[in-house]
Amino acid sequence: MLDTFRSDHGGSLSDEQVLFYDAEGYLIVPGVLDDADLEPARAAMKRKVDIIARRLVADGLVPDPMADRPFERRLADLFADLTDADFLVFGRGWRDRDPGYYELMANPVILDAVESLIGPEIFSNPVYNTRPKVPRVAAGVVPWHQDKSYWPDANANPVISVWIPFVDSTLENGCLHVMPRTHRQRVKSWHKESYSGTGFLEIDAEHLPANRQPIPLIADKGDLILFNDRCVHMSTPNNSDEVRWSLDVRYQPTDQDPMPEHGAGFLARSRLFPERVATREDWLAGRPERVPV
């Protein structure tokens, strides 16, 4: 855990931003990604929606694939008259090994921000998720939890979660909420919830004090939200008519547990061994480092 301020930090964050992150356990970095940065992953999301639409048509659940609908609405319109169970056939989040996701995870703007927190030897954790929060689908509501609960035995600390909105994230469409300063506490006991159909991990009720004052993290498309994997957080229902699209990715120092049981991560940045940094082709093949030519 990061207990002291690192005045000699590199990367792109200011001293004030690093101090805030260290104290509170989270940070919003505004307006650092533009449409060109987001487009590769957005294209991957569109490809997934195409697959889902064709499946729904083939199964007779919708009359047409609604290909003319805009990105922000298409998935919501496809599931407007369907059930939570119909949606969960495709999973509560997606982790497809699509090249568009590598392009975003390896984006230097994101790595520059992460470098300020953990240094220049950066491993991209295998746990990343595309989150389509569809209106009125229970799977979109995520209970209070710590990401660390999903890898309690992993020797990896810190793991930095980077949450990337692809549309503006608001109170109406179900933005993230955090409990600041919980990243400095021990990992809390948890259970698998049973009300959403997804089996999310939820911290036990005794860890939620009655006078808690969670902070909603309202963020615009192109912002980054960074938080420690011990930071307690959740997200609320989507009460809008559009999908709240987001992608959460994670980074950690290279000398920590790469968590192979969760999949294949990759070496995203290294000042010491730049020749080992994984290419897109390495990542697509499940290799954590570049294959020598």
mmCIF file of N, CA and C in Angstrom, residues 47-104:
data_model
loop_
_atom_site.group_PDB
_atom_site.id
_atom_site.type_symbol
_atom_site.label_atom_id
_atom_site.label_comp_id
_atom_site.label_asym_id
_atom_site.label_seq_id
_atom_site.Cartn_x
_atom_site.Cartn_y
_atom_site.Cartn_z
ATOM 1 N N ARG A 47 -18.560 -4.555 -32.295
ATOM 2 C CA ARG A 47 -18.475 -5.905 -32.867
ATOM 3 C C ARG A 47 -19.196 -6.914 -31.974
ATOM 4 N N LYS A 48 -19.051 -6.765 -30.659
ATOM 5 C CA LYS A 48 -19.733 -7.659 -29.735
ATOM 6 C C LYS A 48 -21.250 -7.490 -29.837
ATOM 7 N N VAL A 49 -21.704 -6.267 -29.938
ATOM 8 C CA VAL A 49 -23.144 -6.029 -30.052
ATOM 9 C C VAL A 49 -23.680 -6.625 -31.348
ATOM 10 N N ASP A 50 -22.907 -6.554 -32.429
ATOM 11 C CA ASP A 50 -23.317 -7.204 -33.685
ATOM 12 C C ASP A 50 -23.542 -8.698 -33.469
ATOM 13 N N ILE A 51 -22.627 -9.339 -32.750
ATOM 14 C CA ILE A 51 -22.743 -10.778 -32.484
ATOM 15 C C ILE A 51 -23.995 -11.063 -31.659
ATOM 16 N N ILE A 52 -24.218 -10.253 -30.626
ATOM 17 C CA ILE A 52 -25.389 -10.444 -29.775
ATOM 18 C C ILE A 52 -26.675 -10.240 -30.565
ATOM 19 N N ALA A 53 -26.703 -9.206 -31.398
ATOM 20 C CA ALA A 53 -27.907 -8.917 -32.183
ATOM 21 C C ALA A 53 -28.240 -10.081 -33.114
ATOM 22 N N ARG A 54 -27.218 -10.617 -33.763
ATOM 23 C CA ARG A 54 -27.476 -11.748 -34.662
ATOM 24 C C ARG A 54 -27.999 -12.957 -33.883
ATOM 25 N N ARG A 55 -27.475 -13.173 -32.691
ATOM 26 C CA ARG A 55 -27.931 -14.297 -31.862
ATOM 27 C C ARG A 55 -29.394 -14.090 -31.445
ATOM 28 N N LEU A 56 -29.734 -12.897 -31.045
ATOM 29 C CA LEU A 56 -31.109 -12.622 -30.622
ATOM 30 C C LEU A 56 -32.094 -12.816 -31.773
ATOM 31 N N VAL A 57 -31.686 -12.391 -32.966
ATOM 32 C CA VAL A 57 -32.547 -12.590 -34.141
ATOM 33 C C VAL A 57 -32.676 -14.079 -34.445
ATOM 34 N N ALA A 58 -31.568 -14.796 -34.414
ATOM 35 C CA ALA A 58 -31.592 -16.230 -34.712
ATOM 36 C C ALA A 58 -32.452 -17.000 -33.721
ATOM 37 N N ASP A 59 -32.479 -16.544 -32.456
ATOM 38 C CA ASP A 59 -33.269 -17.217 -31.430
ATOM 39 C C ASP A 59 -34.724 -16.744 -31.412
ATOM 40 N N GLY A 60 -35.053 -15.827 -32.309
ATOM 41 C CA GLY A 60 -36.422 -15.343 -32.390
ATOM 42 C C GLY A 60 -36.835 -14.410 -31.272
ATOM 43 N N LEU A 61 -35.850 -13.790 -30.598
ATOM 44 C CA LEU A 61 -36.165 -12.914 -29.476
ATOM 45 C C LEU A 61 -36.394 -11.472 -29.895
ATOM 46 N N VAL A 62 -35.810 -11.066 -31.018
ATOM 47 C CA VAL A 62 -36.070 -9.732 -31.580
ATOM 48 C C VAL A 62 -36.287 -9.895 -33.078
ATOM 49 N N PRO A 63 -37.057 -8.987 -33.694
ATOM 50 C CA PRO A 63 -37.367 -9.157 -35.109
ATOM 51 C C PRO A 63 -36.260 -8.746 -36.059
ATOM 52 N N ASP A 64 -35.382 -7.828 -35.627
ATOM 53 C CA ASP A 64 -34.289 -7.388 -36.480
ATOM 54 C C ASP A 64 -33.115 -6.969 -35.612
ATOM 55 N N PRO A 65 -31.925 -6.869 -36.201
ATOM 56 C CA PRO A 65 -30.735 -6.565 -35.405
ATOM 57 C C PRO A 65 -30.578 -5.098 -35.020
ATOM 58 N N MET A 66 -31.461 -4.234 -35.480
ATOM 59 C CA MET A 66 -31.449 -2.809 -35.100
ATOM 60 C C MET A 66 -30.110 -2.154 -35.397
ATOM 61 N N ALA A 67 -29.539 -2.495 -36.530
ATOM 62 C CA ALA A 67 -28.210 -1.990 -36.882
ATOM 63 C C ALA A 67 -28.188 -0.481 -37.100
ATOM 64 N N ASP A 68 -29.335 0.117 -37.289
ATOM 65 C CA ASP A 68 -29.387 1.559 -37.519
ATOM 66 C C ASP A 68 -29.385 2.367 -36.230
ATOM 67 N N ARG A 69 -29.483 1.696 -35.078
ATOM 68 C CA ARG A 69 -29.523 2.420 -33.799
ATOM 69 C C ARG A 69 -28.133 2.954 -33.457
ATOM 70 N N PRO A 70 -28.055 4.097 -32.801
ATOM 71 C CA PRO A 70 -26.745 4.636 -32.388
ATOM 72 C C PRO A 70 -26.115 3.774 -31.305
ATOM 73 N N PHE A 71 -24.811 3.873 -31.181
ATOM 74 C CA PHE A 71 -24.042 3.091 -30.209
ATOM 75 C C PHE A 71 -24.632 3.191 -28.810
ATOM 76 N N GLU A 72 -25.033 4.381 -28.404
ATOM 77 C CA GLU A 72 -25.505 4.596 -27.039
ATOM 78 C C GLU A 72 -26.843 3.921 -26.764
ATOM 79 N N ARG A 73 -27.605 3.609 -27.809
ATOM 80 C CA ARG A 73 -28.956 3.091 -27.607
ATOM 81 C C ARG A 73 -29.164 1.656 -28.075
ATOM 82 N N ARG A 74 -28.343 1.161 -28.970
ATOM 83 C CA ARG A 74 -28.676 -0.089 -29.652
ATOM 84 C C ARG A 74 -28.888 -1.250 -28.687
ATOM 85 N N LEU A 75 -27.974 -1.474 -27.751
ATOM 86 C CA LEU A 75 -28.113 -2.600 -26.843
ATOM 87 C C LEU A 75 -29.341 -2.425 -25.947
ATOM 88 N N ALA A 76 -29.617 -1.196 -25.542
ATOM 89 C CA ALA A 76 -30.810 -0.939 -24.737
ATOM 90 C C ALA A 76 -32.069 -1.270 -25.521
ATOM 91 N N ASP A 77 -32.111 -0.905 -26.785
ATOM 92 C CA ASP A 77 -33.286 -1.188 -27.607
ATOM 93 C C ASP A 77 -33.430 -2.687 -27.865
ATOM 94 N N LEU A 78 -32.304 -3.386 -28.058
ATOM 95 C CA LEU A 78 -32.363 -4.828 -28.293
ATOM 96 C C LEU A 78 -32.968 -5.570 -27.105
ATOM 97 N N PHE A 79 -32.680 -5.105 -25.881
ATOM 98 C CA PHE A 79 -33.157 -5.807 -24.696
ATOM 99 C C PHE A 79 -34.364 -5.137 -24.046
ATOM 100 N N ALA A 80 -34.935 -4.154 -24.696
ATOM 101 C CA ALA A 80 -36.035 -3.396 -24.089
ATOM 102 C C ALA A 80 -37.197 -4.277 -23.670
ATOM 103 N N ASP A 81 -37.513 -5.305 -24.448
ATOM 104 C CA ASP A 81 -38.660 -6.169 -24.154
ATOM 105 C C ASP A 81 -38.232 -7.564 -23.704
ATOM 106 N N LEU A 82 -36.962 -7.705 -23.319
ATOM 107 C CA LEU A 82 -36.445 -8.998 -22.892
ATOM 108 C C LEU A 82 -36.211 -8.996 -21.382
ATOM 109 N N THR A 83 -35.725 -10.095 -20.873
ATOM 110 C CA THR A 83 -35.567 -10.247 -19.427
ATOM 111 C C THR A 83 -34.106 -10.168 -19.010
ATOM 112 N N ASP A 84 -33.903 -10.083 -17.690
ATOM 113 C CA ASP A 84 -32.544 -10.126 -17.159
ATOM 114 C C ASP A 84 -31.835 -11.409 -17.579
ATOM 115 N N ALA A 85 -32.576 -12.514 -17.558
ATOM 116 C CA ALA A 85 -31.977 -13.801 -17.923
ATOM 117 C C ALA A 85 -31.522 -13.804 -19.374
ATOM 118 N N ASP A 86 -32.280 -13.158 -20.256
ATOM 119 C CA ASP A 86 -31.871 -13.069 -21.659
ATOM 120 C C ASP A 86 -30.555 -12.320 -21.789
ATOM 121 N N PHE A 87 -30.398 -11.269 -20.997
ATOM 122 C CA PHE A 87 -29.160 -10.495 -21.052
ATOM 123 C C PHE A 87 -27.985 -11.288 -20.492
ATOM 124 N N LEU A 88 -28.196 -11.985 -19.385
ATOM 125 C CA LEU A 88 -27.097 -12.676 -18.711
ATOM 126 C C LEU A 88 -26.576 -13.869 -19.493
ATOM 127 N N VAL A 89 -27.291 -14.298 -20.521
ATOM 128 C CA VAL A 89 -26.743 -15.324 -21.413
ATOM 129 C C VAL A 89 -25.385 -14.879 -21.955
ATOM 130 N N PHE A 90 -25.215 -13.571 -22.110
ATOM 131 C CA PHE A 90 -23.992 -13.020 -22.701
ATOM 132 C C PHE A 90 -23.004 -12.537 -21.637
ATOM 133 N N GLY A 91 -23.327 -12.736 -20.363
ATOM 134 C CA GLY A 91 -22.415 -12.370 -19.292
ATOM 135 C C GLY A 91 -22.672 -10.977 -18.760
ATOM 136 N N ARG A 92 -22.303 -10.772 -17.486
ATOM 137 C CA ARG A 92 -22.510 -9.463 -16.857
ATOM 138 C C ARG A 92 -21.468 -8.450 -17.313
ATOM 139 N N GLY A 93 -20.352 -8.933 -17.820
ATOM 140 C CA GLY A 93 -19.301 -8.100 -18.385
ATOM 141 C C GLY A 93 -18.556 -8.932 -19.406
ATOM 142 N N TRP A 94 -17.843 -8.290 -20.292
ATOM 143 C CA TRP A 94 -17.183 -8.993 -21.392
ATOM 144 C C TRP A 94 -15.683 -8.818 -21.292
ATOM 145 N N ARG A 95 -14.979 -9.900 -21.593
ATOM 146 C CA ARG A 95 -13.518 -9.873 -21.570
ATOM 147 C C ARG A 95 -12.993 -10.505 -22.850
ATOM 148 N N ASP A 96 -13.488 -10.053 -23.969
ATOM 149 C CA ASP A 96 -13.081 -10.598 -25.260
ATOM 150 C C ASP A 96 -11.659 -10.146 -25.595
ATOM 151 N N ARG A 97 -10.894 -11.046 -26.178
ATOM 152 C CA ARG A 97 -9.521 -10.703 -26.567
ATOM 153 C C ARG A 97 -9.568 -10.091 -27.961
ATOM 154 N N ASP A 98 -10.113 -8.897 -28.005
ATOM 155 C CA ASP A 98 -10.254 -8.141 -29.241
ATOM 156 C C ASP A 98 -9.115 -7.123 -29.314
ATOM 157 N N PRO A 99 -8.504 -6.945 -30.489
ATOM 158 C CA PRO A 99 -7.356 -6.017 -30.572
ATOM 159 C C PRO A 99 -7.685 -4.604 -30.124
ATOM 160 N N GLY A 100 -8.944 -4.205 -30.228
ATOM 161 C CA GLY A 100 -9.307 -2.861 -29.792
ATOM 162 C C GLY A 100 -9.046 -2.617 -28.321
ATOM 163 N N TYR A 101 -9.174 -3.655 -27.494
ATOM 164 C CA TYR A 101 -8.924 -3.494 -26.067
ATOM 165 C C TYR A 101 -7.433 -3.356 -25.778
ATOM 166 N N TYR A 102 -6.612 -4.103 -26.505
ATOM 167 C CA TYR A 102 -5.167 -3.930 -26.319
ATOM 168 C C TYR A 102 -4.774 -2.484 -26.616
ATOM 169 N N GLU A 103 -5.306 -1.925 -27.690
ATOM 170 C CA GLU A 103 -4.917 -0.565 -28.078
ATOM 171 C C GLU A 103 -5.198 0.434 -26.959
ATOM 172 N N LEU A 104 -6.297 0.225 -26.236
ATOM 173 C CA LEU A 104 -6.602 1.145 -25.145
ATOM 174 C C LEU A 104 -5.766 0.835 -23.913
#
